[in-house]
Every structure is written in structure tokens, then in C-alpha cells.
GROMACS .gro file of C-alpha atoms in nm:
model
  485
    1MET     CA    1  -2.575   2.016  -2.446
    2GLU     CA    2  -2.552   1.949  -2.126
    3ASP     CA    3  -2.972   1.868  -2.115
    4PHE     CA    4  -2.911   1.592  -2.416
    5VAL     CA    5  -2.620   1.418  -2.205
    6ASN     CA    6  -2.823   1.379  -1.877
    7GLY     CA    7  -3.106   1.268  -2.113
    8LEU     CA    8  -2.835   0.971  -2.201
    9VAL     CA    9  -2.700   0.922  -1.836
   10ASN     CA   10  -3.083   0.852  -1.714
   11ILE     CA   11  -3.146   0.625  -1.991
   12LEU     CA   12  -2.811   0.460  -1.933
   13TRP     CA   13  -2.846   0.480  -1.532
   14SER     CA   14  -3.223   0.382  -1.550
   15SER     CA   15  -3.335   0.126  -1.339
   16PRO     CA   16  -3.246  -0.212  -1.539
   17MET     CA   17  -2.858  -0.088  -1.528
   18LEU     CA   18  -2.884  -0.142  -1.140
   19TYR     CA   19  -3.113  -0.449  -1.118
   20LEU     CA   20  -2.841  -0.570  -1.417
   21VAL     CA   21  -2.548  -0.474  -1.210
   22LEU     CA   22  -2.642  -0.612  -0.880
   23GLY     CA   23  -2.794  -0.891  -0.975
   24ALA     CA   24  -2.499  -1.028  -1.228
   25GLY     CA   25  -2.288  -0.925  -0.892
   26LEU     CA   26  -2.510  -1.184  -0.677
   27PHE     CA   27  -2.529  -1.428  -0.942
   28PHE     CA   28  -2.142  -1.469  -0.995
   29SER     CA   29  -2.116  -1.472  -0.558
   30ILE     CA   30  -2.355  -1.776  -0.518
   31ILE     CA   31  -2.200  -1.942  -0.791
   32THR     CA   32  -1.829  -1.922  -0.680
   33ARG     CA   33  -1.957  -1.991  -0.307
   34PHE     CA   34  -1.896  -1.616  -0.200
   35LEU     CA   35  -1.497  -1.607  -0.329
   36GLN     CA   36  -1.502  -1.280  -0.193
   37VAL     CA   37  -1.545  -1.478   0.211
   38ARG     CA   38  -1.381  -1.813   0.134
   39LEU     CA   39  -1.064  -1.713  -0.015
   40ILE     CA   40  -0.968  -1.342   0.143
   41LYS     CA   41  -0.684  -1.491   0.234
   42ASP     CA   42  -0.556  -1.624  -0.098
   43MET     CA   43  -0.638  -1.276  -0.263
   44VAL     CA   44  -0.388  -1.109  -0.012
   45VAL     CA   45  -0.121  -1.387  -0.060
   46GLN     CA   46  -0.164  -1.372  -0.446
   47MET     CA   47  -0.126  -1.011  -0.426
   48PHE     CA   48   0.237  -1.040  -0.355
   49LYS     CA   49   0.360  -1.360  -0.574
   50GLY     CA   50   0.437  -1.332  -0.913
   51LYS     CA   51   0.729  -1.153  -1.094
   52SER     CA   52   0.712  -0.915  -1.415
   53SER     CA   53   0.875  -1.049  -1.733
   54GLU     CA   54   0.957  -0.871  -2.038
   55ALA     CA   55   0.625  -0.928  -2.165
   56GLY     CA   56   0.404  -0.892  -1.828
   57VAL     CA   57   0.417  -0.706  -1.498
   58SER     CA   58   0.411  -0.870  -1.160
   59SER     CA   59   0.092  -0.960  -0.973
   60PHE     CA   60   0.130  -0.644  -0.762
   61GLN     CA   61   0.188  -0.413  -1.065
   62ALA     CA   62  -0.113  -0.491  -1.273
   63LEU     CA   63  -0.338  -0.458  -0.900
   64SER     CA   64  -0.193  -0.080  -0.898
   65ILE     CA   65  -0.249  -0.059  -1.249
   66ALA     CA   66  -0.610  -0.115  -1.164
   67LEU     CA   67  -0.611   0.012  -0.832
   68SER     CA   68  -0.476   0.343  -1.018
   69GLY     CA   69  -0.837   0.302  -1.242
   70ARG     CA   70  -1.043   0.257  -0.922
   71VAL     CA   71  -0.892   0.466  -0.695
   72GLY     CA   72  -0.984   0.826  -0.823
   73THR     CA   73  -1.203   1.146  -0.820
   74GLY     CA   74  -1.523   0.898  -0.721
   75ASN     CA   75  -1.344   0.821  -0.374
   76ILE     CA   76  -1.374   1.203  -0.276
   77ALA     CA   77  -1.588   1.348  -0.501
   78GLY     CA   78  -1.828   1.082  -0.563
   79THR     CA   79  -1.869   0.960  -0.239
   80ALA     CA   80  -1.948   1.268  -0.131
   81THR     CA   81  -2.228   1.305  -0.441
   82ALA     CA   82  -2.359   1.019  -0.292
   83ILE     CA   83  -2.403   1.116   0.039
   84ALA     CA   84  -2.545   1.413  -0.123
   85PHE     CA   85  -2.787   1.326  -0.290
   86GLY     CA   86  -2.857   0.995  -0.096
   87GLY     CA   87  -2.829   1.077   0.224
   88PRO     CA   88  -2.572   0.865   0.474
   89GLY     CA   89  -2.820   0.558   0.369
   90ALA     CA   90  -2.580   0.586   0.004
   91VAL     CA   91  -2.273   0.436   0.199
   92PHE     CA   92  -2.432   0.114   0.267
   93TRP     CA   93  -2.504   0.056  -0.066
   94MET     CA   94  -2.172   0.133  -0.181
   95TRP     CA   95  -2.045  -0.116   0.071
   96MET     CA   96  -2.309  -0.375  -0.076
   97ILE     CA   97  -2.196  -0.323  -0.420
   98ALA     CA   98  -1.845  -0.366  -0.350
   99PHE     CA   99  -1.905  -0.701  -0.131
  100ILE     CA  100  -2.102  -0.874  -0.422
  101GLY     CA  101  -1.908  -0.674  -0.735
  102ALA     CA  102  -1.623  -0.838  -0.563
  103GLY     CA  103  -1.767  -1.188  -0.789
  104SER     CA  104  -1.810  -0.975  -1.075
  105ALA     CA  105  -1.438  -0.875  -1.080
  106TYR     CA  106  -1.298  -1.194  -0.998
  107VAL     CA  107  -1.510  -1.368  -1.329
  108GLU     CA  108  -1.366  -1.063  -1.552
  109SER     CA  109  -1.043  -1.046  -1.435
  110THR     CA  110  -0.989  -1.428  -1.510
  111LEU     CA  111  -1.177  -1.436  -1.845
  112ALA     CA  112  -0.903  -1.182  -1.928
  113GLN     CA  113  -0.633  -1.392  -1.813
  114ILE     CA  114  -0.737  -1.739  -1.974
  115TYR     CA  115  -0.790  -1.539  -2.313
  116LYS     CA  116  -0.526  -1.280  -2.281
  117VAL     CA  117  -0.250  -1.295  -2.630
  118LYS     CA  118   0.124  -1.193  -2.659
  119GLN     CA  119   0.106  -0.902  -2.895
  120ASP     CA  120   0.380  -0.707  -2.963
  121GLY     CA  121   0.623  -0.832  -2.724
  122GLN     CA  122   0.385  -0.783  -2.409
  123TYR     CA  123   0.061  -0.907  -2.302
  124ARG     CA  124  -0.253  -0.772  -2.391
  125GLY     CA  125  -0.597  -0.860  -2.290
  126GLY     CA  126  -0.978  -0.769  -2.166
  127PRO     CA  127  -1.346  -0.784  -2.275
  128ALA     CA  128  -1.241  -0.718  -2.648
  129TYR     CA  129  -0.979  -0.976  -2.630
  130PHE     CA  130  -1.228  -1.243  -2.471
  131ILE     CA  131  -1.587  -1.148  -2.658
  132GLU     CA  132  -1.382  -1.251  -2.972
  133LYS     CA  133  -1.206  -1.581  -2.856
  134GLY     CA  134  -1.452  -1.692  -2.581
  135LEU     CA  135  -1.802  -1.640  -2.743
  136GLY     CA  136  -1.674  -1.565  -3.102
  137TRP     CA  137  -1.857  -1.222  -3.173
  138LYS     CA  138  -1.595  -1.016  -3.270
  139TRP     CA  139  -1.850  -0.770  -3.404
  140TYR     CA  140  -1.927  -0.750  -3.029
  141GLY     CA  141  -1.557  -0.736  -2.923
  142VAL     CA  142  -1.521  -0.449  -3.174
  143LEU     CA  143  -1.792  -0.252  -3.046
  144PHE     CA  144  -1.686  -0.272  -2.659
  145ALA     CA  145  -1.351  -0.132  -2.799
  146PHE     CA  146  -1.491   0.157  -2.963
  147ALA     CA  147  -1.669   0.224  -2.644
  148ALA     CA  148  -1.405   0.194  -2.425
  149ILE     CA  149  -1.198   0.410  -2.639
  150LEU     CA  150  -1.442   0.674  -2.644
  151ALA     CA  151  -1.495   0.614  -2.290
  152MET     CA  152  -1.133   0.613  -2.141
  153ALA     CA  153  -1.000   0.834  -2.374
  154VAL     CA  154  -1.246   1.120  -2.447
  155LEU     CA  155  -1.578   1.138  -2.181
  156MET     CA  156  -1.384   1.037  -1.877
  157PRO     CA  157  -1.062   1.178  -1.863
  158GLY     CA  158  -1.197   1.536  -1.784
  159ILE     CA  159  -1.390   1.419  -1.496
  160GLN     CA  160  -1.049   1.363  -1.352
  161SER     CA  161  -0.857   1.647  -1.432
  162ASN     CA  162  -1.176   1.841  -1.352
  163SER     CA  163  -1.144   1.767  -1.034
  164ILE     CA  164  -0.808   1.840  -0.981
  165ALA     CA  165  -0.812   2.185  -1.143
  166VAL     CA  166  -1.112   2.305  -0.861
  167GLY     CA  167  -0.893   2.122  -0.604
  168LEU     CA  168  -0.572   2.299  -0.650
  169GLU     CA  169  -0.807   2.646  -0.716
  170ASN     CA  170  -1.006   2.650  -0.385
  171ALA     CA  171  -0.681   2.520  -0.220
  172LEU     CA  172  -0.380   2.699  -0.385
  173GLY     CA  173  -0.551   2.967  -0.607
  174VAL     CA  174  -0.390   2.796  -0.939
  175SER     CA  175  -0.561   2.909  -1.259
  176PRO     CA  176  -0.706   2.571  -1.420
  177THR     CA  177  -0.519   2.636  -1.743
  178ILE     CA  178  -0.191   2.593  -1.544
  179THR     CA  179  -0.330   2.298  -1.377
  180GLY     CA  180  -0.414   2.152  -1.750
  181ILE     CA  181  -0.074   2.230  -1.888
  182ILE     CA  182   0.123   2.050  -1.574
  183LEU     CA  183  -0.106   1.760  -1.629
  184ILE     CA  184  -0.056   1.707  -1.965
  185VAL     CA  185   0.330   1.730  -1.949
  186LEU     CA  186   0.320   1.503  -1.615
  187LEU     CA  187   0.114   1.271  -1.811
  188GLY     CA  188   0.257   1.283  -2.169
  189THR     CA  189   0.595   1.192  -1.985
  190ILE     CA  190   0.459   0.891  -1.832
  191ILE     CA  191   0.242   0.753  -2.096
  192PHE     CA  192   0.497   0.787  -2.393
  193GLY     CA  193   0.719   0.522  -2.205
  194GLY     CA  194   0.471   0.265  -2.211
  195VAL     CA  195   0.294  -0.004  -1.989
  196LYS     CA  196   0.619  -0.073  -1.760
  197ARG     CA  197   0.604   0.308  -1.689
  198ILE     CA  198   0.292   0.361  -1.614
  199ALA     CA  199   0.350   0.003  -1.385
  200HIS     CA  200   0.629   0.113  -1.177
  201VAL     CA  201   0.459   0.445  -1.125
  202ALA     CA  202   0.167   0.351  -0.974
  203GLN     CA  203   0.319   0.064  -0.754
  204LEU     CA  204   0.516   0.376  -0.591
  205VAL     CA  205   0.220   0.622  -0.598
  206VAL     CA  206  -0.135   0.425  -0.482
  207PRO     CA  207  -0.007   0.231  -0.205
  208PHE     CA  208   0.151   0.602  -0.060
  209MET     CA  209  -0.167   0.774  -0.151
  210ALA     CA  210  -0.417   0.491  -0.073
  211LEU     CA  211  -0.265   0.414   0.260
  212GLY     CA  212  -0.201   0.860   0.392
  213TYR     CA  213  -0.597   0.899   0.318
  214VAL     CA  214  -0.650   0.633   0.514
  215LEU     CA  215  -0.448   0.733   0.794
  216LEU     CA  216  -0.555   1.053   0.779
  217SER     CA  217  -0.980   0.947   0.794
  218ILE     CA  218  -0.852   0.679   1.095
  219ILE     CA  219  -0.741   1.009   1.319
  220ILE     CA  220  -0.994   1.194   1.267
  221VAL     CA  221  -1.283   0.869   1.373
  222PHE     CA  222  -1.049   0.843   1.652
  223MET     CA  223  -1.115   1.250   1.768
  224ASN     CA  224  -1.504   1.210   1.719
  225ILE     CA  225  -1.454   0.839   1.851
  226GLU     CA  226  -1.769   0.905   2.076
  227ASN     CA  227  -1.990   0.955   1.764
  228ILE     CA  228  -1.963   0.573   1.602
  229PRO     CA  229  -2.273   0.439   1.737
  230GLU     CA  230  -2.439   0.787   1.609
  231VAL     CA  231  -2.264   0.718   1.271
  232LEU     CA  232  -2.280   0.365   1.194
  233SER     CA  233  -2.686   0.350   1.297
  234LEU     CA  234  -2.736   0.667   1.078
  235ILE     CA  235  -2.573   0.471   0.779
  236PHE     CA  236  -2.769   0.139   0.837
  237LYS     CA  237  -3.109   0.310   0.925
  238SER     CA  238  -3.112   0.555   0.650
  239ALA     CA  239  -3.019   0.259   0.413
  240PHE     CA  240  -3.345   0.096   0.462
  241ALA     CA  241  -3.579   0.425   0.540
  242ALA     CA  242  -3.551   0.322   0.933
  243ASP     CA  243  -3.480   0.693   0.992
  244SER     CA  244  -3.729   0.987   1.030
  245MET     CA  245  -3.508   1.228   0.843
  246PHE     CA  246  -3.441   1.028   0.554
  247GLY     CA  247  -3.675   0.738   0.538
  248GLY     CA  248  -3.833   0.924   0.216
  249ILE     CA  249  -3.511   0.943  -0.021
  250VAL     CA  250  -3.466   0.580   0.035
  251GLY     CA  251  -3.531   0.513  -0.321
  252SER     CA  252  -3.196   0.795  -0.411
  253ALA     CA  253  -2.967   0.618  -0.137
  254ILE     CA  254  -2.991   0.332  -0.331
  255SER     CA  255  -2.951   0.459  -0.649
  256TRP     CA  256  -2.674   0.706  -0.605
  257GLY     CA  257  -2.481   0.439  -0.374
  258ILE     CA  258  -2.513   0.205  -0.665
  259LYS     CA  259  -2.409   0.431  -0.879
  260ARG     CA  260  -2.124   0.597  -0.728
  261GLY     CA  261  -2.026   0.257  -0.578
  262ILE     CA  262  -1.983   0.101  -0.912
  263TYR     CA  263  -1.805   0.457  -1.054
  264SER     CA  264  -1.518   0.386  -0.802
  265ASN     CA  265  -1.460   0.031  -0.758
  266GLU     CA  266  -1.559  -0.015  -1.143
  267ALA     CA  267  -1.685  -0.396  -1.059
  268GLY     CA  268  -1.848  -0.550  -1.379
  269GLN     CA  269  -1.713  -0.225  -1.584
  270GLY     CA  270  -1.435  -0.400  -1.793
  271THR     CA  271  -1.158  -0.150  -1.708
  272GLY     CA  272  -0.957  -0.355  -1.484
  273PRO     CA  273  -0.958  -0.680  -1.682
  274HIS     CA  274  -0.716  -0.469  -1.913
  275ALA     CA  275  -0.451  -0.489  -1.631
  276ALA     CA  276  -0.532  -0.798  -1.513
  277ALA     CA  277  -0.472  -0.998  -1.860
  278ALA     CA  278  -0.082  -0.783  -1.836
  279ALA     CA  279   0.008  -0.970  -1.523
  280GLU     CA  280   0.245  -1.289  -1.539
  281VAL     CA  281   0.114  -1.581  -1.364
  282SER     CA  282   0.093  -1.944  -1.364
  283HIS     CA  283  -0.308  -1.954  -1.358
  284PRO     CA  284  -0.562  -1.675  -1.443
  285ALA     CA  285  -0.764  -1.760  -1.113
  286LYS     CA  286  -0.481  -1.627  -0.944
  287GLN     CA  287  -0.493  -1.262  -1.086
  288GLY     CA  288  -0.906  -1.293  -1.060
  289LEU     CA  289  -0.910  -1.320  -0.693
  290VAL     CA  290  -0.637  -1.043  -0.632
  291GLN     CA  291  -0.832  -0.804  -0.840
  292ALA     CA  292  -1.157  -0.906  -0.688
  293PHE     CA  293  -0.957  -0.766  -0.357
  294SER     CA  294  -0.882  -0.452  -0.531
  295VAL     CA  295  -1.264  -0.388  -0.515
  296TYR     CA  296  -1.250  -0.418  -0.121
  297ILE     CA  297  -0.894  -0.190  -0.094
  298ASP     CA  298  -1.108   0.079  -0.327
  299THR     CA  299  -1.435   0.082  -0.136
  300LEU     CA  300  -1.455  -0.082   0.213
  301LEU     CA  301  -1.120   0.136   0.253
  302VAL     CA  302  -1.067   0.436   0.064
  303CYS     CA  303  -1.416   0.544  -0.012
  304SER     CA  304  -1.498   0.467   0.375
  305ALA     CA  305  -1.221   0.720   0.459
  306THR     CA  306  -1.434   0.975   0.271
  307ALA     CA  307  -1.734   0.904   0.422
  308PHE     CA  308  -1.628   0.877   0.760
  309MET     CA  309  -1.451   1.173   0.752
  310ILE     CA  310  -1.792   1.391   0.639
  311LEU     CA  311  -2.005   1.202   0.846
  312PHE     CA  312  -1.840   1.202   1.190
  313THR     CA  313  -1.774   1.549   1.149
  314GLY     CA  314  -2.142   1.658   1.017
  315MET     CA  315  -1.934   1.844   0.667
  316TYR     CA  316  -2.257   1.814   0.450
  317ASN     CA  317  -2.580   1.863   0.279
  318VAL     CA  318  -2.864   1.660   0.212
  319GLN     CA  319  -3.091   1.719  -0.132
  320ALA     CA  320  -3.368   1.593  -0.180
  321PRO     CA  321  -3.507   1.467  -0.525
  322ASP     CA  322  -3.723   1.810  -0.518
  323LYS     CA  323  -3.422   1.982  -0.468
  324SER     CA  324  -3.512   2.111  -0.130
  325PHE     CA  325  -3.238   2.044   0.156
  326ILE     CA  326  -3.289   1.767   0.409
  327VAL     CA  327  -2.948   1.844   0.563
  328ASN     CA  328  -2.819   2.188   0.487
  329ASN     CA  329  -2.498   2.204   0.706
  330LEU     CA  330  -2.265   2.373   0.436
  331PRO     CA  331  -2.481   2.643   0.315
  332GLY     CA  332  -2.369   2.729  -0.036
  333ILE     CA  333  -2.124   2.452  -0.105
  334GLU     CA  334  -2.134   2.258  -0.396
  335ALA     CA  335  -2.127   1.839  -0.289
  336GLY     CA  336  -1.775   1.646  -0.383
  337PRO     CA  337  -1.405   1.766  -0.337
  338LYS     CA  338  -1.523   2.047  -0.082
  339PHE     CA  339  -1.737   1.846   0.166
  340THR     CA  340  -1.445   1.662   0.229
  341GLN     CA  341  -1.190   1.934   0.290
  342ALA     CA  342  -1.457   2.109   0.533
  343ALA     CA  343  -1.451   1.748   0.767
  344ILE     CA  344  -1.050   1.775   0.757
  345GLU     CA  345  -1.067   2.212   0.815
  346THR     CA  346  -1.271   2.060   1.212
  347VAL     CA  347  -0.967   1.898   1.318
  348PHE     CA  348  -0.691   2.027   1.146
  349PRO     CA  349  -0.770   2.385   1.088
  350GLY     CA  350  -0.577   2.543   0.749
  351PHE     CA  351  -0.448   2.171   0.632
  352GLY     CA  352  -0.809   2.026   0.524
  353ALA     CA  353  -0.843   2.226   0.129
  354GLY     CA  354  -0.437   2.132   0.085
  355PHE     CA  355  -0.488   1.792   0.174
  356VAL     CA  356  -0.786   1.732  -0.030
  357ALA     CA  357  -0.597   1.912  -0.335
  358ILE     CA  358  -0.328   1.701  -0.277
  359ALA     CA  359  -0.523   1.368  -0.228
  360LEU     CA  360  -0.719   1.461  -0.562
  361PHE     CA  361  -0.425   1.495  -0.770
  362PHE     CA  362  -0.266   1.185  -0.722
  363PHE     CA  363  -0.607   0.960  -0.751
  364ALA     CA  364  -0.741   1.117  -1.018
  365PHE     CA  365  -0.402   1.187  -1.191
  366THR     CA  366  -0.320   0.796  -1.132
  367THR     CA  367  -0.657   0.708  -1.310
  368ILE     CA  368  -0.585   0.883  -1.541
  369MET     CA  369  -0.284   0.669  -1.635
  370ALA     CA  370  -0.479   0.344  -1.619
  371TYR     CA  371  -0.722   0.512  -1.866
  372TYR     CA  372  -0.433   0.555  -2.138
  373TYR     CA  373  -0.368   0.155  -2.068
  374ILE     CA  374  -0.707   0.060  -2.084
  375ALA     CA  375  -0.770   0.271  -2.444
  376GLU     CA  376  -0.405   0.154  -2.573
  377THR     CA  377  -0.508  -0.193  -2.510
  378ASN     CA  378  -0.795  -0.163  -2.724
  379ILE     CA  379  -0.617   0.026  -2.981
  380ALA     CA  380  -0.386  -0.272  -3.024
  381TYR     CA  381  -0.697  -0.501  -3.014
  382LEU     CA  382  -0.864  -0.298  -3.329
  383THR     CA  383  -0.486  -0.256  -3.484
  384ARG     CA  384  -0.382  -0.588  -3.403
  385LYS     CA  385  -0.345  -0.723  -3.787
  386GLN     CA  386  -0.157  -0.379  -3.928
  387GLN     CA  387   0.249  -0.446  -3.888
  388HIS     CA  388   0.414  -0.161  -3.726
  389SER     CA  389   0.135   0.088  -3.787
  390LYS     CA  390   0.209   0.353  -3.503
  391TRP     CA  391   0.044   0.655  -3.558
  392PRO     CA  392  -0.310   0.507  -3.358
  393MET     CA  393  -0.131   0.465  -3.041
  394PHE     CA  394   0.006   0.837  -3.119
  395ALA     CA  395  -0.318   0.989  -3.192
  396LEU     CA  396  -0.439   0.815  -2.909
  397LYS     CA  397  -0.186   1.021  -2.661
  398VAL     CA  398  -0.294   1.312  -2.840
  399VAL     CA  399  -0.662   1.277  -2.758
  400ILE     CA  400  -0.668   1.175  -2.410
  401LEU     CA  401  -0.409   1.444  -2.339
  402ALA     CA  402  -0.607   1.702  -2.526
  403ALA     CA  403  -0.919   1.583  -2.323
  404THR     CA  404  -0.726   1.593  -1.999
  405PHE     CA  405  -0.643   1.966  -2.038
  406TYR     CA  406  -1.022   2.035  -2.191
  407GLY     CA  407  -1.136   1.871  -1.856
  408SER     CA  408  -0.944   2.084  -1.623
  409VAL     CA  409  -1.117   2.408  -1.754
  410LYS     CA  410  -1.503   2.302  -1.840
  411ASN     CA  411  -1.794   2.309  -1.642
  412ALA     CA  412  -1.808   2.011  -1.355
  413SER     CA  413  -2.145   1.903  -1.412
  414LEU     CA  414  -2.122   1.873  -1.767
  415ALA     CA  415  -1.786   1.659  -1.673
  416TRP     CA  416  -1.950   1.386  -1.441
  417ALA     CA  417  -2.220   1.352  -1.683
  418LEU     CA  418  -2.024   1.324  -2.035
  419GLY     CA  419  -1.824   1.038  -1.759
  420ASP     CA  420  -2.124   0.885  -1.670
  421VAL     CA  421  -2.255   0.828  -2.017
  422GLY     CA  422  -1.899   0.664  -2.091
  423LEU     CA  423  -1.899   0.429  -1.788
  424GLY     CA  424  -2.267   0.355  -1.834
  425ILE     CA  425  -2.172   0.185  -2.234
  426MET     CA  426  -1.913  -0.002  -2.081
  427VAL     CA  427  -2.120  -0.161  -1.814
  428TRP     CA  428  -2.332  -0.248  -2.030
  429LEU     CA  429  -2.166  -0.432  -2.267
  430ASN     CA  430  -1.958  -0.590  -2.042
  431VAL     CA  431  -2.175  -0.730  -1.786
  432ILE     CA  432  -2.374  -0.872  -2.065
  433ALA     CA  433  -2.088  -1.041  -2.218
  434ILE     CA  434  -1.935  -1.176  -1.862
  435LEU     CA  435  -2.291  -1.302  -1.758
  436ILE     CA  436  -2.300  -1.555  -2.105
  437LEU     CA  437  -1.896  -1.617  -2.077
  438PHE     CA  438  -1.858  -1.705  -1.752
  439LYS     CA  439  -1.821  -2.074  -1.717
  440PRO     CA  440  -1.459  -2.078  -1.803
  441ALA     CA  441  -1.403  -1.857  -1.489
  442ILE     CA  442  -1.534  -2.095  -1.218
  443ILE     CA  443  -1.367  -2.410  -1.425
  444ALA     CA  444  -1.038  -2.213  -1.356
  445LEU     CA  445  -1.166  -2.144  -0.955
  446LYS     CA  446  -1.256  -2.509  -0.931
  447ASP     CA  447  -0.945  -2.629  -1.084
  448TYR     CA  448  -0.712  -2.382  -0.907
  449GLU     CA  449  -0.871  -2.500  -0.539
  450GLU     CA  450  -0.866  -2.875  -0.599
  451GLN     CA  451  -0.469  -2.801  -0.721
  452LYS     CA  452  -0.441  -2.542  -0.345
  453LYS     CA  453  -0.598  -2.861  -0.202
  454GLN     CA  454  -0.319  -3.128  -0.316
  455GLY     CA  455  -0.063  -2.896  -0.215
  456LEU     CA  456   0.049  -2.769  -0.597
  457ASP     CA  457   0.157  -2.432  -0.723
  458PRO     CA  458  -0.120  -2.398  -0.941
  459VAL     CA  459  -0.084  -2.411  -1.291
  460PHE     CA  460  -0.316  -2.376  -1.605
  461ASP     CA  461  -0.352  -2.654  -1.885
  462PRO     CA  462  -0.690  -2.496  -2.101
  463GLU     CA  463  -0.716  -2.826  -2.315
  464LYS     CA  464  -0.713  -3.040  -1.958
  465LEU     CA  465  -1.043  -2.823  -1.884
  466GLY     CA  466  -1.190  -2.803  -2.213
  467ILE     CA  467  -1.127  -2.436  -2.207
  468LYS     CA  468  -1.126  -2.396  -2.640
  469ASN     CA  469  -0.916  -2.011  -2.757
  470ALA     CA  470  -0.690  -1.973  -2.482
  471ASP     CA  471  -0.395  -2.006  -2.766
  472TYR     CA  472  -0.110  -1.829  -2.550
  473TRP     CA  473  -0.200  -2.053  -2.202
  474VAL     CA  474  -0.226  -2.466  -2.433
  475GLU     CA  475   0.142  -2.310  -2.580
  476GLU     CA  476   0.294  -2.180  -2.221
  477TYR     CA  477   0.171  -2.504  -2.092
  478ASN     CA  478   0.308  -2.720  -2.343
  479HIS     CA  479   0.638  -2.542  -2.339
  480LYS     CA  480   0.651  -2.571  -1.938
  481LYS     CA  481   0.609  -2.973  -1.984
  482ASP     CA  482   0.887  -2.999  -2.259
  483THR     CA  483   1.137  -2.830  -2.052
  484VAL     CA  484   1.065  -3.054  -1.727
  485SER     CA  485   1.100  -3.348  -1.961
   0.00000   0.00000   0.00000
């Protein structure tokens, strides 16, 4: 089973995938004139604008849902794994994919807003919706929806719950079975409350957990402040084969940095657009910019926090492709959360294991919440013409609870491999779609900037811009126009 899954991972995450994601991100960055730099002030301002409504959530709540998906096991275990198999240089490539990926995040999230619908009293949108409405390829939208449900509800929850179980067992001796039961009780309480409950929990938990984690890393960096030049030099030299120790694995640094970077920040993956579509905003570009900034929060802040704690304390191993160790500072320790636990222990003895276990719990648990919301949105897409059919949503809840429990008690390497398969399928389908359908997002950006220059609060009129099938926005714009007149 594991050999078969690993074979699929090697196919899905081969060189063409890395070129596709990097190429798409670079293309979108250039065509938007590097909005991730030019409009960073707008990103921050728009994050706190917009209020929730009966149909939608606020921009900040949508950001929190998206961040709950982005900030997860990948920020702790994934960053450690990237260093373990790609060396310190992998951190640079994680930064690079975040910077470039912000362009992809803007495009996919703006498209989700443009082509969102009001369904069963709430906003729904995402790749399946914009593929069907924007490209007119219903079969492709259905294919993405099935892939997303498979990945989000079946394959990927196990990675998150497995990391929680391992962390709690190592730190507190809690049985994985007990952890699994606690997880499904808490998760069930939240997901049976609907998207509004998910949004409220996310907006409370996500900022708290991210700020606390980053603050601890800053303390550790300051306590090892004399190592700053050495660590930064090591990261950059290792990324470009200029370091004698890690020069031979520069290919692994690029591969693992990009792979774990995409897994962590989800830019181009097709997950962020689901939350983006739920936001109540006056112009699609507003939420596109907010979602672009979420990539920075995830990788440049939270992933960097993990990397710096590990590298500044020297608590890591690096394994070459031939299985030999280039660095073996933690003999017998498996790559993952234990690197971060060991790093914190060097500064705060007796605190590291417990802190990482708690951080992993919050990071990973909120990610499973986001997975449920994404899967639910795709179920809604597939069943939108079936009036009052509740059993698919109930079945989804049962499946994701079962997958979460199963993940807490199964093999870690298999959990990661299954997650890589699910993620790989979604990335391929989504990136190809946004490369074909990017123009409406660029038109929306130009319209947004032109209205801002005129001193206006941008509003969206798709008919004026020549964007077809944006039915919600046509009705919304005409309604506002009628109200004013």
C-alpha cells in the first residue's frame, strides 16, 4: 500500500509540477506588476474592512478560515521535514514560493469572488464554481469537486490528526486513541454548527495561536542573537549550492522547499478560494488582496518561526538522498515536530514538548475545520440542484470525523504520503484552470485600482467590464443602483 501511494506521490510531485506552480506564480506576479509588493498596504487595510451579513462572513473571518487551512501541521512538521531532507536552503525556497505564490493566491481568490453564488442563503464559491461559470467546463468543475472532497474529507485530515496525536503522546503520554476521540467530539460540535460557527472559532483561535507561536520564536532568536549572520548566510548559501556542506543537495533543497511551501501556504492549491468566496465585500479584488496577504502570514511569519527556532539552536538532522546523514545533531529523532520540541527545550527546559503539542493541536485542529468547510462547499456544488437534500452533508460529516480518528492512530509516513496525493491532484487541476481563466481577475484588479485613484470605495460591475456569468454581482450592482436612485 505504502509503495503504491509513494509511487503516486512521485508522479504528482515530479519536476513538471514544480515548474508549473513556480511558472504560474511568476506569471501572475509579472502580469499584476507584483501586487504582492505594490499593494501590500491595501492588503492590510482590506483585511479589517467589511462586515459579516446573513449570507456571508467578514473579510477578517474569511481570512481566518483561509488561515486556519494554511496554518497547520505544515508550519511545524512540514518545515522541519523540509530542513531534514533539503537542508537549511529549503527555507529560502519556501520563502520564494510564498512571495511568488501570493500572485496565484490573488488570482484564484478573486475568481472565486467574481463567480460566487448565493446558495441556500449563504455565499458559495471556489474552483469548481469558477471553472464551470468562467470556462463553461462543467465536467472539469465536477472533477475538481470530487478531487477536493476526496482530498479534504478523506486523505488530508489524517495528517493533521496524526501530528496532534504524536505531539500529545510524546509530551503528555496521551494515548492516540484518546486523542482521536477528543478530536472528533470537538470537531463534531463545531462542524454541525455550520460555517458561521467555523468562522467564529477561526477568528478567535487563529490570530491567538499564530501570534503566540511567532512571539516564542522571536524570544529564541534574541537569546541566540549572535547567530543571526551565520544562520541567514547558511540559508542563502545552501539554497544556491554555495555551502560546502549542503552544496550536493541543492536539488533536494529546491524540491522540498517548494513542496512543503505549497503544502503550507496553499497558494495555487485551490483551497483558499472557498473561504474567499464566503466574504461580504463590495469588490472581488478586495478579498483577493486579503487572501494574497494570508500567504505571507503563513510562510514568512509562522513557517519562518519554526525554521528559525530549529536553525538557531542547531536542533536538526539533514539526510542526503542516499540516506546518509550530512548533519546528525539529533540521533534517532524522526523529522517532524520533535525538531521544534528539541529547539524550544534548549532555551526553556521542560517546556518544549508541551508547547509544541499544544501549538500543533490548535494549528492542526483548525486546519481540519477548514478542510470540512472546503469539502462542504464542493458537496454543495455537486448537490445544488437537489432541493432540501441533507444526507450528503451528513455523510460528509461522518466521513471526515472517521478520517480524523483513523489518522490519529495510523502510521505517520503513510499519512503524509496520502496527503501529498490529495494535495497533488488538487494543485494540478486548479493551477491549469487559473492559468486559462486569469483574465477576469486581472480586469478586476485594474478596475479596483482605477476606482481607488478616483478616491472611491471600489464597487464591482461585471457588465461594464465585459465579464460574463458573474450573475451574483450583476444582481447586486443593479440592486444597489436601484436603491440609490
